[in-house]
Short mmCIF file of N, CA and C in Angstrom, two decimals:
data_model
loop_
_atom_site.label_atom_id
_atom_site.label_comp_id
_atom_site.label_asym_id
_atom_site.label_seq_id
_atom_site.Cartn_x
_atom_site.Cartn_y
_atom_site.Cartn_z
N GLN L 139 -14.74 5.75 -21.73
CA GLN L 139 -15.61 4.41 -20.57
C GLN L 139 -15.29 5.19 -19.52
N VAL L 140 -15.32 4.45 -18.37
CA VAL L 140 -14.68 5.09 -17.22
C VAL L 140 -13.71 5.30 -16.89
N GLN L 141 -13.01 6.69 -15.99
CA GLN L 141 -11.91 6.39 -15.52
C GLN L 141 -11.68 7.19 -14.06
N LEU L 142 -10.97 6.49 -13.59
CA LEU L 142 -10.92 6.04 -11.97
C LEU L 142 -9.30 6.91 -11.38
N VAL L 143 -9.78 7.34 -10.28
CA VAL L 143 -8.46 8.17 -10.55
C VAL L 143 -8.67 8.21 -8.72
N GLU L 144 -7.45 7.85 -8.41
CA GLU L 144 -7.24 7.45 -6.89
C GLU L 144 -6.73 8.88 -6.28
N SER L 145 -7.05 9.14 -4.89
CA SER L 145 -5.65 9.92 -4.72
C SER L 145 -5.88 9.84 -3.17
N GLY L 146 -5.26 10.37 -2.12
CA GLY L 146 -5.33 10.42 -0.33
C GLY L 146 -4.36 9.16 -0.03
N GLY L 147 -3.82 8.81 -0.65
CA GLY L 147 -1.97 8.54 -0.22
C GLY L 147 -1.40 9.23 0.74
N GLY L 148 -0.08 8.69 1.00
CA GLY L 148 0.91 9.30 2.10
C GLY L 148 1.60 8.35 2.84
N LEU L 149 2.01 9.40 3.63
CA LEU L 149 2.98 8.90 4.52
C LEU L 149 2.22 8.65 6.14
N VAL L 150 2.19 7.73 6.70
CA VAL L 150 1.44 7.90 8.03
C VAL L 150 2.25 7.43 9.24
N GLN L 151 2.36 6.81 10.47
CA GLN L 151 2.54 6.41 11.55
C GLN L 151 2.38 5.41 12.00
N ALA L 152 2.82 4.38 11.92
CA ALA L 152 1.61 2.96 12.66
C ALA L 152 0.85 4.38 13.65
N GLY L 153 -0.85 2.90 13.04
CA GLY L 153 -2.13 3.16 14.62
C GLY L 153 -2.22 4.12 13.86
N GLY L 154 -2.04 4.66 12.81
CA GLY L 154 -2.79 6.32 12.31
C GLY L 154 -4.20 5.97 11.09
N SER L 155 -4.29 6.64 10.75
CA SER L 155 -5.53 6.60 9.66
C SER L 155 -5.28 7.50 8.83
N LEU L 156 -5.38 7.14 7.35
CA LEU L 156 -6.23 7.49 5.88
C LEU L 156 -7.31 7.16 5.21
N ARG L 157 -7.55 8.22 4.17
CA ARG L 157 -8.51 7.54 3.71
C ARG L 157 -8.65 7.86 2.32
N LEU L 158 -9.30 7.19 1.20
CA LEU L 158 -8.25 6.57 0.02
C LEU L 158 -9.86 7.24 -0.71
N SER L 159 -10.32 8.07 -1.73
CA SER L 159 -10.95 8.10 -2.28
C SER L 159 -10.17 8.25 -4.06
N CYS L 160 -11.37 6.87 -4.94
CA CYS L 160 -11.48 6.77 -5.90
C CYS L 160 -12.26 7.24 -6.54
N ALA L 161 -12.40 8.72 -7.37
CA ALA L 161 -13.25 9.74 -8.18
C ALA L 161 -12.88 8.84 -9.84
N ALA L 162 -14.50 8.68 -10.13
CA ALA L 162 -15.19 7.99 -11.48
C ALA L 162 -15.36 8.66 -12.08
N SER L 163 -15.39 9.28 -13.24
CA SER L 163 -15.31 9.77 -14.49
C SER L 163 -17.17 9.39 -14.82
N ARG L 164 -17.57 8.84 -14.27
CA ARG L 164 -19.52 8.68 -15.00
C ARG L 164 -20.11 8.08 -13.50
N SER L 165 -20.94 7.65 -13.72
CA SER L 165 -22.28 7.15 -12.77
C SER L 165 -21.46 5.44 -12.22
N ILE L 166 -21.00 4.92 -10.79
CA ILE L 166 -20.37 4.08 -10.83
C ILE L 166 -21.89 3.19 -9.64
N ALA L 167 -22.56 3.45 -10.48
CA ALA L 167 -24.52 2.97 -9.60
C ALA L 167 -24.49 1.52 -9.91
N SER L 168 -23.85 0.48 -11.22
CA SER L 168 -23.99 -0.69 -11.73
C SER L 168 -22.85 -0.94 -11.35
N TYR L 169 -21.96 -0.35 -10.44
CA TYR L 169 -20.35 -0.95 -10.85
C TYR L 169 -20.38 -1.86 -9.20
N VAL L 170 -19.25 -3.06 -9.26
CA VAL L 170 -18.30 -3.43 -8.14
C VAL L 170 -17.07 -2.37 -7.72
N MET L 171 -17.16 -1.70 -6.93
CA MET L 171 -16.44 -1.45 -6.45
C MET L 171 -14.90 -2.29 -5.32
N GLY L 172 -13.45 -1.92 -5.88
CA GLY L 172 -12.88 -3.01 -5.29
C GLY L 172 -11.54 -1.90 -4.93
N TRP L 173 -10.80 -1.97 -3.88
CA TRP L 173 -9.56 -1.77 -3.71
C TRP L 173 -8.73 -2.84 -3.96
N TYR L 174 -7.41 -2.35 -4.21
CA TYR L 174 -6.63 -3.86 -4.24
C TYR L 174 -4.98 -2.90 -4.00
N ARG L 175 -5.00 -4.47 -3.68
CA ARG L 175 -2.86 -2.88 -3.26
C ARG L 175 -2.30 -3.92 -3.52
N GLN L 176 -0.50 -3.47 -3.24
CA GLN L 176 0.44 -4.53 -4.34
C GLN L 176 1.57 -3.89 -3.59
N ALA L 177 2.65 -4.50 -2.90
CA ALA L 177 3.72 -4.27 -2.22
C ALA L 177 4.55 -4.76 -3.00
N PRO L 178 5.50 -3.85 -3.82
CA PRO L 178 6.99 -4.78 -3.74
C PRO L 178 7.52 -6.54 -3.70
N GLY L 179 7.44 -7.11 -4.78
CA GLY L 179 7.32 -8.72 -4.47
C GLY L 179 6.43 -8.94 -4.73
N LYS L 180 5.61 -8.51 -4.42
CA LYS L 180 4.29 -9.59 -3.98
C LYS L 180 3.21 -9.24 -5.13
N GLU L 181 1.84 -10.92 -4.88
CA GLU L 181 1.48 -10.21 -5.88
C GLU L 181 -0.12 -8.98 -5.42
N ARG L 182 -0.55 -8.68 -6.39
CA ARG L 182 -1.56 -7.59 -6.63
C ARG L 182 -1.99 -8.36 -5.56
N GLU L 183 -3.18 -7.66 -4.47
CA GLU L 183 -4.43 -8.71 -3.30
C GLU L 183 -5.44 -7.13 -3.49
N LEU L 184 -6.71 -8.37 -2.87
CA LEU L 184 -8.00 -7.72 -2.42
C LEU L 184 -8.22 -6.98 -1.53
N VAL L 185 -8.24 -6.18 -1.01
CA VAL L 185 -8.43 -5.31 0.29
C VAL L 185 -9.72 -5.85 0.50
N ALA L 186 -10.32 -5.24 -0.61
CA ALA L 186 -11.76 -4.86 0.00
C ALA L 186 -13.17 -4.64 -1.78
N ARG L 187 -14.37 -5.14 -1.15
CA ARG L 187 -15.01 -4.75 -2.48
C ARG L 187 -16.24 -4.43 -1.77
N ILE L 188 -17.13 -3.72 -2.81
CA ILE L 188 -18.73 -3.68 -2.45
C ILE L 188 -19.07 -3.30 -3.83
N THR L 189 -20.74 -4.95 -3.40
CA THR L 189 -21.55 -4.60 -4.54
C THR L 189 -22.30 -3.39 -4.46
N SER L 190 -23.15 -3.09 -5.61
CA SER L 190 -24.09 -2.14 -5.85
C SER L 190 -25.13 -2.06 -5.48
N SER L 191 -25.56 -2.58 -4.62
CA SER L 191 -26.61 -3.19 -3.56
C SER L 191 -25.36 -2.78 -2.33
N GLY L 192 -24.84 -2.81 -1.80
CA GLY L 192 -23.69 -2.15 -0.61
C GLY L 192 -23.26 -3.35 0.18
N SER L 193 -23.73 -5.01 -0.83
CA SER L 193 -22.83 -5.37 -0.21
C SER L 193 -21.33 -5.92 0.23
N THR L 194 -20.33 -5.88 1.54
CA THR L 194 -19.22 -5.59 1.39
C THR L 194 -18.38 -7.07 1.50
N ASN L 195 -17.02 -6.78 1.09
CA ASN L 195 -16.20 -8.27 2.07
C ASN L 195 -14.71 -7.58 1.89
N TYR L 196 -13.71 -8.10 2.71
CA TYR L 196 -12.81 -7.50 3.13
C TYR L 196 -11.62 -9.07 3.21
N ALA L 197 -10.38 -8.83 2.89
CA ALA L 197 -9.28 -9.28 3.38
C ALA L 197 -9.41 -9.61 4.81
N ASP L 198 -8.78 -10.99 5.30
CA ASP L 198 -8.59 -11.05 7.04
C ASP L 198 -7.74 -9.72 7.34
N SER L 199 -6.50 -9.58 6.66
CA SER L 199 -5.60 -9.10 6.92
C SER L 199 -6.28 -7.66 7.35
N VAL L 200 -7.56 -6.60 7.12
CA VAL L 200 -7.81 -5.31 7.29
C VAL L 200 -8.88 -6.12 7.50
N LYS L 201 -9.86 -7.08 8.06
CA LYS L 201 -10.76 -6.56 8.94
C LYS L 201 -11.27 -6.12 10.34
N GLY L 202 -12.20 -5.08 10.41
CA GLY L 202 -12.07 -4.04 11.54
C GLY L 202 -11.30 -3.00 12.17
N ARG L 203 -10.50 -2.95 10.68
CA ARG L 203 -9.76 -1.48 10.55
C ARG L 203 -10.18 -0.92 9.47
N PHE L 204 -10.73 -1.28 8.45
CA PHE L 204 -10.32 -0.53 6.82
C PHE L 204 -12.16 -0.76 6.64
N THR L 205 -13.09 -0.07 6.26
CA THR L 205 -14.00 0.14 5.72
C THR L 205 -14.43 0.50 4.35
N ILE L 206 -15.15 -0.23 3.19
CA ILE L 206 -15.23 0.89 1.94
C ILE L 206 -16.38 0.79 2.04
N SER L 207 -16.21 1.79 1.39
CA SER L 207 -17.49 3.23 0.88
C SER L 207 -18.38 3.00 -0.41
N ARG L 208 -19.51 3.73 -0.60
CA ARG L 208 -19.29 4.08 -1.80
C ARG L 208 -20.50 5.57 -1.72
N ASP L 209 -20.11 6.48 -2.69
CA ASP L 209 -21.40 7.20 -3.00
C ASP L 209 -22.03 7.46 -4.28
N ASN L 210 -22.76 7.51 -4.46
CA ASN L 210 -22.94 7.08 -5.81
C ASN L 210 -23.44 8.32 -6.64
N ALA L 211 -23.73 8.99 -5.99
CA ALA L 211 -24.39 10.38 -6.20
C ALA L 211 -23.32 11.49 -6.66
N LYS L 212 -21.97 11.01 -5.83
CA LYS L 212 -20.56 12.12 -6.52
C LYS L 212 -19.64 11.14 -7.20
N ASN L 213 -20.58 9.64 -7.60
CA ASN L 213 -19.06 8.75 -8.45
C ASN L 213 -17.85 8.67 -8.30
N THR L 214 -17.88 7.90 -6.33
CA THR L 214 -17.02 7.91 -5.51
C THR L 214 -16.86 6.43 -4.57
N ALA L 215 -15.71 6.25 -4.10
CA ALA L 215 -15.70 4.78 -4.02
C ALA L 215 -14.50 5.48 -2.79
N TYR L 216 -14.79 4.94 -1.64
CA TYR L 216 -13.66 5.23 -0.59
C TYR L 216 -13.33 3.68 0.63
N LEU L 217 -11.80 4.70 0.77
CA LEU L 217 -11.58 3.07 1.75
C LEU L 217 -11.46 3.90 3.02
N GLN L 218 -11.88 3.85 3.67
CA GLN L 218 -11.04 4.23 5.21
C GLN L 218 -10.70 3.43 6.30
N MET L 219 -9.13 3.60 6.53
CA MET L 219 -7.64 2.99 6.75
C MET L 219 -7.15 3.38 8.24
N ASN L 220 -8.16 2.83 9.52
CA ASN L 220 -6.96 2.91 10.77
C ASN L 220 -6.33 2.47 11.09
N SER L 221 -6.02 2.05 12.55
CA SER L 221 -5.13 1.35 13.11
C SER L 221 -3.90 0.54 12.06
N LEU L 222 -3.28 1.16 11.69
CA LEU L 222 -2.54 1.09 9.51
C LEU L 222 -1.31 0.68 10.47
N LYS L 223 -0.20 -0.27 9.90
CA LYS L 223 0.10 -1.30 10.17
C LYS L 223 1.69 -0.87 8.69
N PRO L 224 2.47 -1.31 9.01
CA PRO L 224 3.56 -1.66 8.48
C PRO L 224 3.33 -2.29 7.12
N GLU L 225 2.70 -3.61 7.46
CA GLU L 225 2.97 -4.14 6.32
C GLU L 225 1.31 -3.86 5.67
N ASP L 226 0.37 -3.01 6.13
CA ASP L 226 -0.34 -1.94 5.15
C ASP L 226 1.00 -1.38 4.25
N THR L 227 1.50 -1.06 4.10
CA THR L 227 2.58 0.12 2.97
C THR L 227 1.90 -1.19 1.88
N ALA L 228 1.57 -0.34 0.29
CA ALA L 228 1.80 -0.81 -0.73
C ALA L 228 1.31 0.41 -1.96
N VAL L 229 0.52 0.08 -2.51
CA VAL L 229 -0.09 1.02 -3.53
C VAL L 229 -1.29 0.50 -3.59
N TYR L 230 -2.63 1.33 -3.51
CA TYR L 230 -3.40 0.77 -3.99
C TYR L 230 -4.24 1.34 -4.78
N TYR L 231 -5.06 0.38 -5.14
CA TYR L 231 -5.74 0.24 -6.22
C TYR L 231 -6.67 0.42 -6.41
N CYS L 232 -8.24 1.12 -7.31
CA CYS L 232 -9.37 0.95 -7.19
C CYS L 232 -9.65 0.35 -8.22
N ASN L 233 -10.71 -0.34 -8.54
CA ASN L 233 -11.21 -0.84 -9.59
C ASN L 233 -12.66 -1.16 -10.04
N ALA L 234 -13.55 -1.41 -10.65
CA ALA L 234 -14.52 -0.58 -11.38
C ALA L 234 -15.14 -2.06 -11.77
N ARG L 235 -15.75 -2.75 -11.35
CA ARG L 235 -16.15 -4.30 -12.46
C ARG L 235 -18.06 -4.17 -13.08
N PHE L 236 -18.14 -4.53 -13.87
CA PHE L 236 -20.13 -4.72 -14.25
C PHE L 236 -20.05 -5.59 -15.80
N PHE L 237 -19.77 -7.36 -14.32
CA PHE L 237 -20.36 -8.22 -15.55
C PHE L 237 -18.27 -8.22 -16.19
N THR L 238 -18.52 -8.00 -17.70
CA THR L 238 -17.37 -8.17 -18.12
C THR L 238 -16.16 -7.39 -18.60
N PHE L 239 -16.66 -6.34 -17.71
CA PHE L 239 -16.39 -4.90 -17.90
C PHE L 239 -15.62 -4.77 -16.93
N GLU L 240 -13.80 -4.04 -17.21
CA GLU L 240 -13.47 -4.24 -15.61
C GLU L 240 -12.09 -3.11 -15.83
N VAL L 241 -12.16 -1.96 -14.90
CA VAL L 241 -11.44 -0.80 -15.71
C VAL L 241 -10.58 -0.67 -14.11
N TRP L 242 -9.48 0.30 -14.72
CA TRP L 242 -8.26 -0.02 -13.01
C TRP L 242 -8.10 1.42 -12.54
N GLY L 243 -7.93 2.14 -11.51
CA GLY L 243 -7.35 3.52 -11.51
C GLY L 243 -5.68 3.48 -11.45
N GLN L 244 -4.92 4.74 -11.31
CA GLN L 244 -3.65 4.88 -11.11
C GLN L 244 -2.57 3.84 -10.22
N GLY L 245 -3.49 4.16 -9.23
CA GLY L 245 -2.77 4.20 -7.89
C GLY L 245 -2.57 4.82 -7.12
N THR L 246 -2.56 4.47 -5.52
CA THR L 246 -1.75 5.53 -4.94
C THR L 246 -1.00 5.11 -3.90
N LEU L 247 0.17 5.47 -3.90
CA LEU L 247 1.45 4.60 -2.74
C LEU L 247 0.40 5.41 -0.50
N VAL L 248 0.64 4.21 -0.53
CA VAL L 248 0.81 4.46 1.12
C VAL L 248 1.91 3.99 1.44
N THR L 249 2.00 4.35 2.48
CA THR L 249 3.57 4.41 3.41
C THR L 249 2.69 4.69 4.43
N VAL L 250 3.05 2.94 5.65
CA VAL L 250 3.40 2.80 7.11
C VAL L 250 4.44 3.02 7.82
N SER L 251 4.58 3.21 8.43
CA SER L 251 5.85 3.98 9.30
C SER L 251 5.98 3.30 10.62
N SER L 252 6.59 2.37 11.19
CA SER L 252 7.11 2.39 12.04
C SER L 252 7.50 2.49 13.09
#
């Protein structure tokens, strides 16, 4: 089965930027790729999603600041995060979905200081 590994998380000041990467062990061309996040005490929420054809959608809280992209040749999805806010602090998870099949990465922690 496909394995997903996130990277790029870390500590950043408010207003700064980070780029998260989701490296897959095999082709992701047929998958809907998504980024989710979960803050302590909160439910996991969808941040951004990109279909196999390139259609995207975003949570209202990140529109205009975050950009999801994919490079199928590199088996990698990305989340560019700009103008970060303390409320963006969470563990960010990569997700791949194809009909009834779904797999998650292990998560990467993003901490935004004020």
